Coordinates of C-alpha atoms and ligand atoms in Angstrom, one line a residue:
M25 CA -25.4 -22.4 30.2
K26 CA -22.6 -19.8 30.0
K27 CA -19.2 -19.9 31.6
A28 CA -16.2 -17.8 30.9
R29 CA -13.2 -19.4 29.3
T30 CA -9.7 -17.9 28.9
V31 CA -7.6 -18.8 25.9
F32 CA -4.5 -17.4 24.4
V33 CA -4.8 -16.6 20.7
C34 CA -2.0 -16.0 18.2
K35 CA -2.5 -12.6 16.5
E36 CA -1.0 -13.8 13.3
C37 CA -2.8 -17.1 12.6
D38 CA -5.5 -17.4 15.2
Y39 CA -4.0 -20.5 16.7
Q40 CA -5.4 -21.1 20.2
S41 CA -3.7 -22.4 23.2
A42 CA -4.7 -23.0 26.8
K43 CA -1.5 -21.3 28.1
W44 CA 0.7 -18.5 27.0
L45 CA 3.4 -19.5 24.6
G46 CA 6.4 -17.5 23.5
R47 CA 6.4 -18.9 20.0
C48 CA 3.4 -20.0 18.0
P49 CA 3.7 -23.7 17.1
S50 CA 1.5 -23.1 14.1
C51 CA 3.0 -20.1 12.3
G52 CA 6.3 -19.8 14.1
A53 CA 5.8 -16.1 15.1
W54 CA 7.3 -14.9 18.3
N55 CA 5.4 -13.1 21.1
T56 CA 2.1 -13.0 19.3
F57 CA -0.1 -14.6 22.0
E58 CA -2.9 -12.5 23.5
E59 CA -5.2 -13.4 26.3
E60 CA -8.9 -13.6 25.4
T61 CA -11.9 -14.4 27.4
Y62 CA -14.9 -16.0 25.8
E63 CA -18.4 -16.5 27.1
D64 CA -18.3 -20.2 26.3
T65 CA -21.7 -21.3 25.2
T66 CA -22.6 -24.7 24.0
A67 CA -25.5 -23.5 22.0
E68 CA -25.8 -19.9 21.0
P69 CA -28.4 -19.5 18.2
E70 CA -27.8 -15.8 17.4
K71 CA -24.2 -16.4 16.8
K72 CA -24.8 -19.2 14.5
T73 CA -27.2 -17.2 12.4
A74 CA -24.7 -14.4 12.3
R75 CA -22.1 -16.8 10.9
R76 CA -24.5 -18.1 8.3
L77 CA -25.5 -14.5 7.4
F78 CA -21.8 -13.6 6.9
L79 CA -21.2 -16.6 4.7
S80 CA -24.2 -16.5 2.4
G81 CA -25.1 -12.8 2.5
Q82 CA -28.8 -13.7 2.9
N83 CA -31.1 -15.3 5.4
E84 CA -32.8 -17.9 3.3
E85 CA -31.6 -21.5 2.7
T86 CA -29.0 -21.6 0.0
E87 CA -29.2 -23.6 -3.2
P88 CA -26.4 -24.6 -5.5
Q89 CA -26.7 -22.8 -8.9
L90 CA -25.5 -23.5 -12.4
L91 CA -22.6 -21.3 -13.5
D92 CA -24.0 -18.9 -15.9
Y93 CA -22.6 -16.0 -18.0
E94 CA -26.0 -14.8 -19.2
N95 CA -27.4 -13.1 -16.1
L96 CA -24.3 -11.5 -14.6
P97 CA -24.8 -9.1 -11.8
A98 CA -23.2 -5.8 -12.7
Y99 CA -20.9 -4.3 -10.1
L100 CA -22.5 -1.0 -9.1
R101 CA -19.5 1.3 -8.7
T102 CA -19.5 4.7 -7.1
D103 CA -16.8 7.2 -8.1
T104 CA -15.0 8.6 -5.2
G105 CA -14.2 11.9 -6.9
M106 CA -10.5 11.0 -6.7
V107 CA -9.3 9.5 -9.8
E108 CA -6.1 8.2 -8.1
F109 CA -8.2 6.4 -5.5
D110 CA -10.7 5.0 -8.1
R111 CA -7.8 3.7 -10.1
V112 CA -6.5 1.6 -7.2
L113 CA -9.9 0.2 -6.5
G114 CA -10.4 -0.7 -10.1
G115 CA -12.9 2.0 -11.0
G116 CA -14.7 3.2 -7.9
I117 CA -16.2 1.7 -4.7
V118 CA -18.3 -1.4 -5.4
A119 CA -21.7 -1.4 -3.7
G120 CA -21.7 -4.0 -0.9
S121 CA -17.9 -4.2 -0.8
V122 CA -15.7 -3.9 2.2
V123 CA -12.4 -2.0 1.8
L124 CA -9.7 -2.0 4.4
L125 CA -7.4 1.1 4.3
S126 CA -4.3 0.8 6.5
G127 CA -1.3 2.9 7.1
E128 CA 1.2 4.3 9.6
P129 CA -0.1 6.7 12.2
G130 CA -0.5 10.2 10.9
I131 CA -0.1 9.3 7.3
G132 CA -3.4 10.8 6.3
K133 CA -6.0 8.0 6.4
S134 CA -8.7 10.1 8.1
T135 CA -7.9 13.0 5.8
L136 CA -8.3 10.9 2.7
L137 CA -11.5 9.3 3.8
L138 CA -13.1 12.6 4.8
Q139 CA -12.2 14.0 1.4
I140 CA -13.6 11.0 -0.3
C141 CA -16.8 11.1 1.8
N142 CA -17.2 14.7 0.8
S143 CA -17.4 13.9 -2.9
I144 CA -19.4 10.7 -2.5
A145 CA -21.9 12.7 -0.4
K146 CA -22.8 14.8 -3.5
T147 CA -24.8 11.9 -4.7
K148 CA -25.1 9.3 -1.9
K149 CA -25.6 9.3 1.8
V150 CA -22.5 8.8 3.9
L151 CA -22.0 8.0 7.6
Y152 CA -18.5 8.6 8.9
V153 CA -18.0 6.9 12.3
S154 CA -14.9 7.8 14.3
G155 CA -13.8 5.9 17.4
E156 CA -10.8 8.1 17.8
E157 CA -11.9 11.7 17.4
S158 CA -14.7 13.8 18.7
V159 CA -17.2 15.4 16.3
G160 CA -15.6 18.7 17.1
Q161 CA -12.2 17.4 16.0
I162 CA -13.6 16.0 12.8
S163 CA -15.4 19.3 12.1
L164 CA -12.2 21.2 12.6
R165 CA -10.5 19.0 10.0
A166 CA -13.5 19.2 7.7
K167 CA -13.3 23.0 7.9
R168 CA -9.6 22.9 7.0
L169 CA -10.3 20.6 4.1
S170 CA -13.3 22.6 3.1
V171 CA -15.6 19.5 3.4
K172 CA -19.2 20.5 3.5
S173 CA -22.1 18.4 2.4
E174 CA -25.8 17.9 3.2
N175 CA -25.5 14.1 3.0
L176 CA -22.5 13.6 5.2
Y177 CA -23.1 12.5 8.8
V178 CA -20.5 12.1 11.4
L179 CA -20.8 10.0 14.6
T180 CA -18.4 9.3 17.5
E181 CA -19.1 5.8 18.6
T182 CA -17.1 2.6 19.3
D183 CA -19.9 0.1 19.9
A184 CA -20.4 -1.9 16.8
G185 CA -23.9 -2.9 17.7
K186 CA -25.0 0.8 18.2
I187 CA -23.4 1.7 14.9
I188 CA -25.4 -0.9 13.1
K189 CA -28.6 0.4 14.7
H190 CA -27.7 3.9 13.5
C191 CA -27.2 2.5 10.0
E192 CA -30.6 0.9 10.1
K193 CA -32.2 4.2 10.9
Q194 CA -30.2 6.4 8.5
K195 CA -29.6 3.9 5.8
P196 CA -26.3 5.3 4.5
D197 CA -24.9 4.1 1.1
V198 CA -21.4 4.3 2.4
L199 CA -20.2 3.6 5.9
V200 CA -16.8 4.6 7.1
I201 CA -15.3 3.1 10.3
D202 CA -12.3 4.9 11.6
S203 CA -10.8 2.7 12.9
I204 CA -11.6 -1.0 13.2
Q205 CA -9.2 -1.4 16.2
T206 CA -11.2 1.0 18.3
M207 CA -14.5 -0.8 17.8
F208 CA -15.9 -3.3 20.3
H209 CA -18.9 -5.7 20.4
E210 CA -20.6 -6.1 23.8
D211 CA -21.0 -9.8 23.4
S212 CA -17.3 -10.3 23.4
T213 CA -15.5 -9.7 26.6
S214 CA -12.0 -9.1 25.4
I215 CA -10.6 -5.5 25.2
P216 CA -11.0 -3.4 22.0
G217 CA -8.1 -3.9 19.7
S218 CA -7.7 -7.6 20.6
A219 CA -7.8 -10.2 17.8
T220 CA -11.3 -11.4 18.9
Q221 CA -12.8 -8.0 19.0
I222 CA -11.4 -7.0 15.7
R223 CA -12.6 -10.2 14.1
E224 CA -16.1 -9.9 15.6
C225 CA -16.6 -6.3 14.7
A226 CA -15.3 -6.8 11.2
S227 CA -17.7 -9.6 10.6
I228 CA -20.6 -7.4 11.8
F229 CA -19.7 -4.7 9.3
I230 CA -19.0 -7.2 6.6
N231 CA -22.3 -8.8 7.2
K232 CA -24.0 -5.4 7.0
A233 CA -22.3 -4.8 3.6
K234 CA -23.2 -8.2 2.2
T235 CA -26.9 -8.1 3.3
D236 CA -28.0 -4.6 2.2
G237 CA -25.3 -3.5 -0.2
T238 CA -23.8 -0.7 2.0
S239 CA -20.2 0.0 1.0
V240 CA -18.0 -0.2 4.0
L241 CA -14.6 1.5 4.3
L242 CA -12.6 0.3 7.3
V243 CA -9.5 2.1 8.6
G244 CA -6.8 -0.3 9.9
H245 CA -3.9 0.5 12.1
V246 CA -0.5 -1.0 11.4
N247 CA 1.7 -2.6 14.0
K248 CA 5.4 -1.8 14.3
E249 CA 6.4 -4.4 11.7
G250 CA 4.2 -2.5 9.3
S251 CA 1.5 -5.1 8.8
I252 CA -2.2 -4.6 9.8
A253 CA -2.8 -4.8 13.5
G254 CA -5.1 -7.6 14.5
P255 CA -5.7 -11.1 13.2
K256 CA -4.4 -12.0 9.8
V257 CA -7.8 -13.4 9.0
L258 CA -9.1 -9.7 8.8
E259 CA -7.3 -9.4 5.5
H260 CA -9.1 -12.5 4.2
M261 CA -12.5 -11.3 5.3
V262 CA -12.6 -8.0 3.5
D263 CA -12.8 -7.6 -0.3
T264 CA -10.0 -5.1 -0.8
V265 CA -6.9 -4.3 1.3
L266 CA -5.2 -1.0 0.6
Y267 CA -1.9 0.3 2.0
F268 CA -1.3 4.0 2.4
E269 CA 2.4 4.6 2.5
G270 CA 4.9 7.4 2.3
E271 CA 7.6 9.0 4.3
Q272 CA 6.2 11.0 7.2
R273 CA 8.5 14.0 6.4
Q274 CA 8.0 13.9 2.7
N275 CA 4.8 15.0 1.1
F276 CA 4.2 12.2 -1.4
R277 CA 1.8 9.5 -0.4
V278 CA 1.1 6.3 -2.4
I279 CA -1.8 4.0 -2.2
R280 CA -1.3 0.4 -3.2
A281 CA -3.8 -2.5 -3.3
M282 CA -2.5 -5.6 -1.6
K283 CA -5.6 -7.5 -2.4
N284 CA -8.6 -6.7 -4.6
R285 CA -11.6 -8.9 -5.4
F286 CA -12.9 -6.3 -7.9
G287 CA -9.8 -5.2 -9.8
S288 CA -6.1 -5.6 -10.3
T289 CA -3.5 -5.0 -7.6
N290 CA -0.9 -3.4 -9.8
E291 CA -2.2 0.1 -9.9
I292 CA -1.0 2.8 -7.5
G293 CA -2.5 6.1 -6.6
V294 CA -0.2 9.0 -5.9
F295 CA -1.1 11.9 -3.6
E296 CA 0.6 14.9 -2.1
M297 CA -0.2 16.1 1.4
T298 CA -0.8 19.8 1.6
D299 CA -2.3 21.9 4.3
V300 CA -5.7 21.8 2.6
G301 CA -5.6 18.0 2.4
L302 CA -4.5 15.4 0.0
R303 CA -4.0 16.5 -3.6
E304 CA -3.9 14.0 -6.4
V305 CA -0.7 13.8 -8.4
E306 CA -1.6 13.1 -12.0
N307 CA 1.9 13.3 -13.2
P308 CA 4.1 11.5 -10.6
S309 CA 7.2 11.5 -12.8
E310 CA 7.2 15.2 -13.1
A311 CA 6.6 15.7 -9.4
L312 CA 9.3 13.3 -8.4
L313 CA 11.9 14.9 -10.7
A314 CA 10.9 18.4 -9.7
D315 CA 13.8 19.0 -7.3
R316 CA 16.4 16.6 -8.6
P317 CA 19.9 17.7 -8.0
V318 CA 22.0 18.5 -11.1
G319 CA 25.7 18.0 -11.6
V320 CA 26.1 16.0 -8.5
S321 CA 27.6 12.5 -8.5
G322 CA 25.6 9.5 -7.5
N323 CA 22.2 10.4 -9.1
C324 CA 20.6 8.5 -11.8
A325 CA 17.1 8.5 -13.3
V326 CA 15.2 5.2 -13.7
C327 CA 11.8 4.2 -15.0
V328 CA 9.5 1.7 -13.3
I329 CA 6.1 0.6 -14.3
E330 CA 3.3 0.8 -11.7
G331 CA 0.2 -0.8 -13.1
T332 CA -0.5 0.9 -16.3
R333 CA 1.8 3.9 -15.7
P334 CA 5.5 4.4 -16.2
I335 CA 7.0 6.4 -13.4
I336 CA 10.4 8.0 -13.5
A337 CA 12.2 8.2 -10.2
E338 CA 15.7 9.4 -9.2
I339 CA 18.0 7.0 -7.5
Q340 CA 20.6 8.6 -5.2
A341 CA 23.7 6.7 -4.1
L342 CA 26.3 7.8 -1.7
A343 CA 29.5 5.9 -1.1
T344 CA 31.9 7.3 1.4
A345 CA 35.0 6.0 3.1
T346 CA 34.0 4.1 6.2
I347 CA 35.2 4.5 9.8
F348 CA 33.6 1.2 10.8
P349 CA 35.2 -2.2 10.8
A350 CA 32.1 -3.5 8.9
P351 CA 31.0 -0.8 6.5
R352 CA 27.4 0.4 6.7
R353 CA 24.8 -0.3 4.0
M354 CA 21.5 1.5 4.1
T355 CA 18.6 1.7 1.7
A356 CA 15.4 3.8 1.6
G357 CA 12.7 3.0 -1.0
I358 CA 14.6 0.1 -2.5
D359 CA 15.2 -3.5 -1.5
Y360 CA 18.3 -4.0 0.7
N361 CA 19.2 -7.3 -0.8
R362 CA 18.9 -6.0 -4.3
M363 CA 21.5 -3.4 -3.5
A364 CA 23.8 -6.0 -1.9
L365 CA 23.5 -8.1 -5.1
I366 CA 24.3 -5.1 -7.4
L367 CA 27.3 -4.2 -5.2
A368 CA 28.5 -7.7 -5.5
V369 CA 28.2 -7.7 -9.3
L370 CA 30.1 -4.4 -9.5
E371 CA 32.9 -5.6 -7.3
K372 CA 33.3 -8.9 -9.1
R373 CA 32.8 -7.8 -12.7
L374 CA 34.2 -4.3 -12.7
G375 CA 36.7 -4.7 -9.9
L376 CA 35.2 -1.7 -8.1
R377 CA 35.9 -1.7 -4.4
F378 CA 33.0 -0.9 -2.1
S379 CA 34.3 -2.9 0.8
G380 CA 36.0 0.2 2.3
S381 CA 32.9 2.4 1.9
D382 CA 29.7 3.0 3.6
V383 CA 27.0 2.9 1.0
Y384 CA 23.6 4.6 1.2
L385 CA 20.9 4.3 -1.4
N386 CA 17.8 6.3 -1.6
V387 CA 14.8 7.0 -3.9
I388 CA 14.0 10.7 -4.0
G389 CA 10.4 11.6 -3.1
G390 CA 9.7 8.7 -0.9
L391 CA 8.7 6.3 -3.6
H392 CA 9.2 2.6 -3.1
I393 CA 10.7 0.7 -6.0
D394 CA 10.5 -3.0 -6.2
E395 CA 11.0 -3.5 -9.9
T396 CA 14.3 -4.9 -11.1
A397 CA 14.2 -2.7 -14.2
S398 CA 15.9 -0.1 -12.0
D399 CA 19.0 -2.3 -11.5
L400 CA 21.1 -0.6 -14.2
G401 CA 20.3 2.8 -12.9
V402 CA 21.2 1.8 -9.4
A403 CA 24.5 0.3 -10.7
L404 CA 25.3 3.5 -12.6
A405 CA 24.5 5.7 -9.5
L406 CA 26.8 3.6 -7.4
I407 CA 29.6 3.8 -9.9
S408 CA 29.1 7.5 -10.3
S409 CA 29.3 8.0 -6.5
I410 CA 32.4 5.9 -5.9
R411 CA 34.2 7.5 -8.8
D412 CA 32.7 10.9 -8.0
I413 CA 31.8 11.6 -11.6
P414 CA 28.3 13.1 -12.1
I415 CA 26.0 11.4 -14.6
P416 CA 24.8 13.8 -17.3
D417 CA 21.3 14.9 -16.5
D418 CA 19.8 13.9 -19.8
V419 CA 20.6 10.2 -19.1
M420 CA 18.1 7.6 -18.0
C421 CA 18.8 3.9 -17.4
I422 CA 16.5 1.0 -17.9
G423 CA 17.5 -2.6 -17.4
E424 CA 17.8 -5.6 -15.1
L425 CA 21.2 -6.8 -14.0
G426 CA 22.1 -10.5 -14.0
L427 CA 24.8 -12.0 -11.8
S428 CA 27.4 -12.0 -14.6
G429 CA 26.8 -8.3 -15.1
E430 CA 24.7 -8.8 -18.2
C431 CA 21.8 -6.5 -18.8
R432 CA 18.5 -8.3 -19.2
A433 CA 15.4 -7.3 -21.1
V434 CA 12.5 -5.6 -19.3
S435 CA 8.8 -5.5 -20.1
R436 CA 7.1 -2.5 -21.7
L437 CA 10.3 -0.9 -22.9
D438 CA 8.3 1.4 -25.3
W439 CA 6.3 2.9 -22.5
R440 CA 9.4 3.7 -20.5
V441 CA 11.3 5.2 -23.3
K442 CA 8.3 7.3 -24.3
E443 CA 7.8 8.6 -20.7
G444 CA 11.6 9.4 -20.5
A445 CA 11.4 11.3 -23.8
R446 CA 8.4 13.2 -22.5
L447 CA 10.3 14.4 -19.5
G448 CA 13.3 15.5 -21.5
F449 CA 15.7 12.6 -21.3
R450 CA 17.7 12.5 -24.5
R451 CA 20.0 9.6 -23.9
I452 CA 18.3 6.5 -22.7
F453 CA 20.2 3.3 -21.9
V454 CA 18.1 0.2 -22.6
P455 CA 18.8 -3.5 -22.6
A456 CA 20.3 -4.6 -25.9
R457 CA 17.6 -7.2 -26.3
G458 CA 14.5 -5.4 -27.3
A459 CA 16.4 -2.2 -28.2
A460 CA 16.0 -2.8 -31.9
K461 CA 12.2 -3.2 -31.7
C462 CA 11.7 -0.2 -29.5
Q463 CA 10.1 2.8 -31.0
V464 CA 12.4 5.8 -30.6
P465 CA 10.8 9.2 -30.2
D466 CA 12.3 12.2 -32.1
G467 CA 15.4 13.7 -30.6
V468 CA 16.1 10.8 -28.3
K469 CA 19.0 8.4 -28.6
V470 CA 18.4 4.9 -27.4
I471 CA 21.7 3.2 -26.4
P472 CA 21.7 -0.6 -26.2
V473 CA 23.5 -2.1 -23.2
K474 CA 24.7 -5.7 -23.3
S475 CA 26.4 -5.7 -19.9
V476 CA 27.4 -3.4 -17.1
F477 CA 30.7 -2.7 -18.9
D478 CA 28.8 -0.7 -21.5
I479 CA 27.6 1.9 -19.1
L480 CA 31.1 2.5 -17.8
S481 CA 32.1 4.5 -21.0
L482 CA 29.6 7.1 -19.9
L483 CA 31.5 7.8 -16.7
A484 CA 35.0 7.5 -18.1
P485 CA 35.8 10.9 -19.6
E486 CA 39.5 9.9 -19.9
K487 CA 38.7 7.4 -22.6
K488 CA 36.9 10.0 -24.8
Ligands
ATP4 N1 -3.2 22.1 10.2 C1 -2.6 21.2 9.4 N2 -1.9 21.7 8.3 C2 -1.3 20.9 7.4 N3 -1.2 19.6 7.5 C3 -1.9 19.0 8.6 C4 -2.6 19.8 9.5 N4 -3.1 19.0 10.4 C5 -2.7 17.7 10.0 N5 -2.0 17.8 8.9 C6 -1.4 16.6 8.2 O1 -2.3 15.6 8.3 C7 -1.7 14.4 8.9 C8 -2.6 13.7 9.8 O2 -3.7 13.2 9.0 P1 -4.7 12.2 9.5 O3 -5.2 12.6 10.8 O4 -5.7 12.0 8.4 O5 -3.8 10.9 9.7 P2 -4.3 9.4 10.1 O6 -3.6 8.5 9.2 O7 -5.8 9.4 10.2 O8 -3.7 9.4 11.5 P3 -4.1 8.4 12.8 O9 -3.5 7.1 12.6 O10 -3.6 9.2 14.0 O11 -5.6 8.4 12.8 C9 -0.5 15.0 9.6 O12 0.5 14.1 9.7 C10 -0.2 16.2 8.8 O13 0.7 15.8 7.8
MG5 MG1 -7.1 9.1 11.8
ZN6 ZN1 0.6 -18.2 14.9

């Protein structure tokens, strides 16, 4: 017997309640409840099978097995034709895996996937399903990106059940769903984009991947807080979660793995948006430093490690006299609290006064830095800006700052120094600990720094 049942579900944690609540008692999030209608059924055999299918990946009864290293299944990986994307995935798309690619509107998700489909379609069959754009629109984009392939099929459809039927007919090796928020399943009565619909549709596509080895790429929208729209459980269900990020107005785009069942989550892929699509940036440091200002105060080069790659970025600081009772502090590409900490250290240990200044901090090129090895560079950029003395452009800074103003050791110093030398930095400030062991390339001077006092000499011409 079927009857409709209305419940309110928290988008964040799937907590259910009979009435609407402003705050979720389970996860504490505000305003996350959505109304959903279920066909409440006491016994629904198909659904149960679907659940079992999803869990085990096969239809037969399951048996516990001995853990065994001898007969390991090999991951069948397919190169996507984009080295930067493969790197983030850990070496290509795994057969039967489900990847969720999310990002801000207009960042280039559809563009990237269409380009990837194009190169995969050279060897495999690909079905690209869009719930947002017509075949005409997709073809226009394909023309602009010069995407053309015999094995690439496009389909405009939002009904998950129909998509699966098409898959059964066409048997694609790779299925792209753009986007999961536009999909619906007819058994579920709630609107597309609601938590239930997203969960249902995702489990249908995941089930497809796990039963016949189709690789599935899902596009996910983000909400205004920047996390993936829909239930949090979506991120648990898929194998890999990728974030596509970048500043809309700047051309650099970075892909990061937030979760990866088949590889590390440290690697990033760097792309540049051009009018013929996304171009891979093999040499991010060079690209990021390409238009660095010279001879202007407040700029300092730093080096961060992203996965297995050192990347050099330019920090820009601007400290100007404030007109506000509470001075403004703003950051882009760097953690706000980290800046507050560094400002506090500079005020306390060096007696510099930032309390009368607005302070802006920016990473050139739209890169997001979350490694503390950039602290010393941030400190130097701030000092340079407040004193209005430019930092020589052959200087790079590596080191983490402690609360007493001491400079702490960082990992992989060799890599960073080598990358700095490669890009023409001749004076590299490094943490005193580890400096002695560091291999110094020819023509480079490595200057050990014990505390933030040591970098001051660089900006104090009067002492020389
Ligand atoms: N004719 C064009 N020339 C150059 N760049 C273009 C052109 N058309 C689109 N773009 C770029 O492509 C971006 C849109 O890419 P795309 O449609 O792949 O984004 P998306 O992430 O799929 O967006 P949505 O969330 O709306 O689906 C634009 O923001 C723009 O930078
Ligand atoms: Mg799109
Ligand atoms: Zn909740």
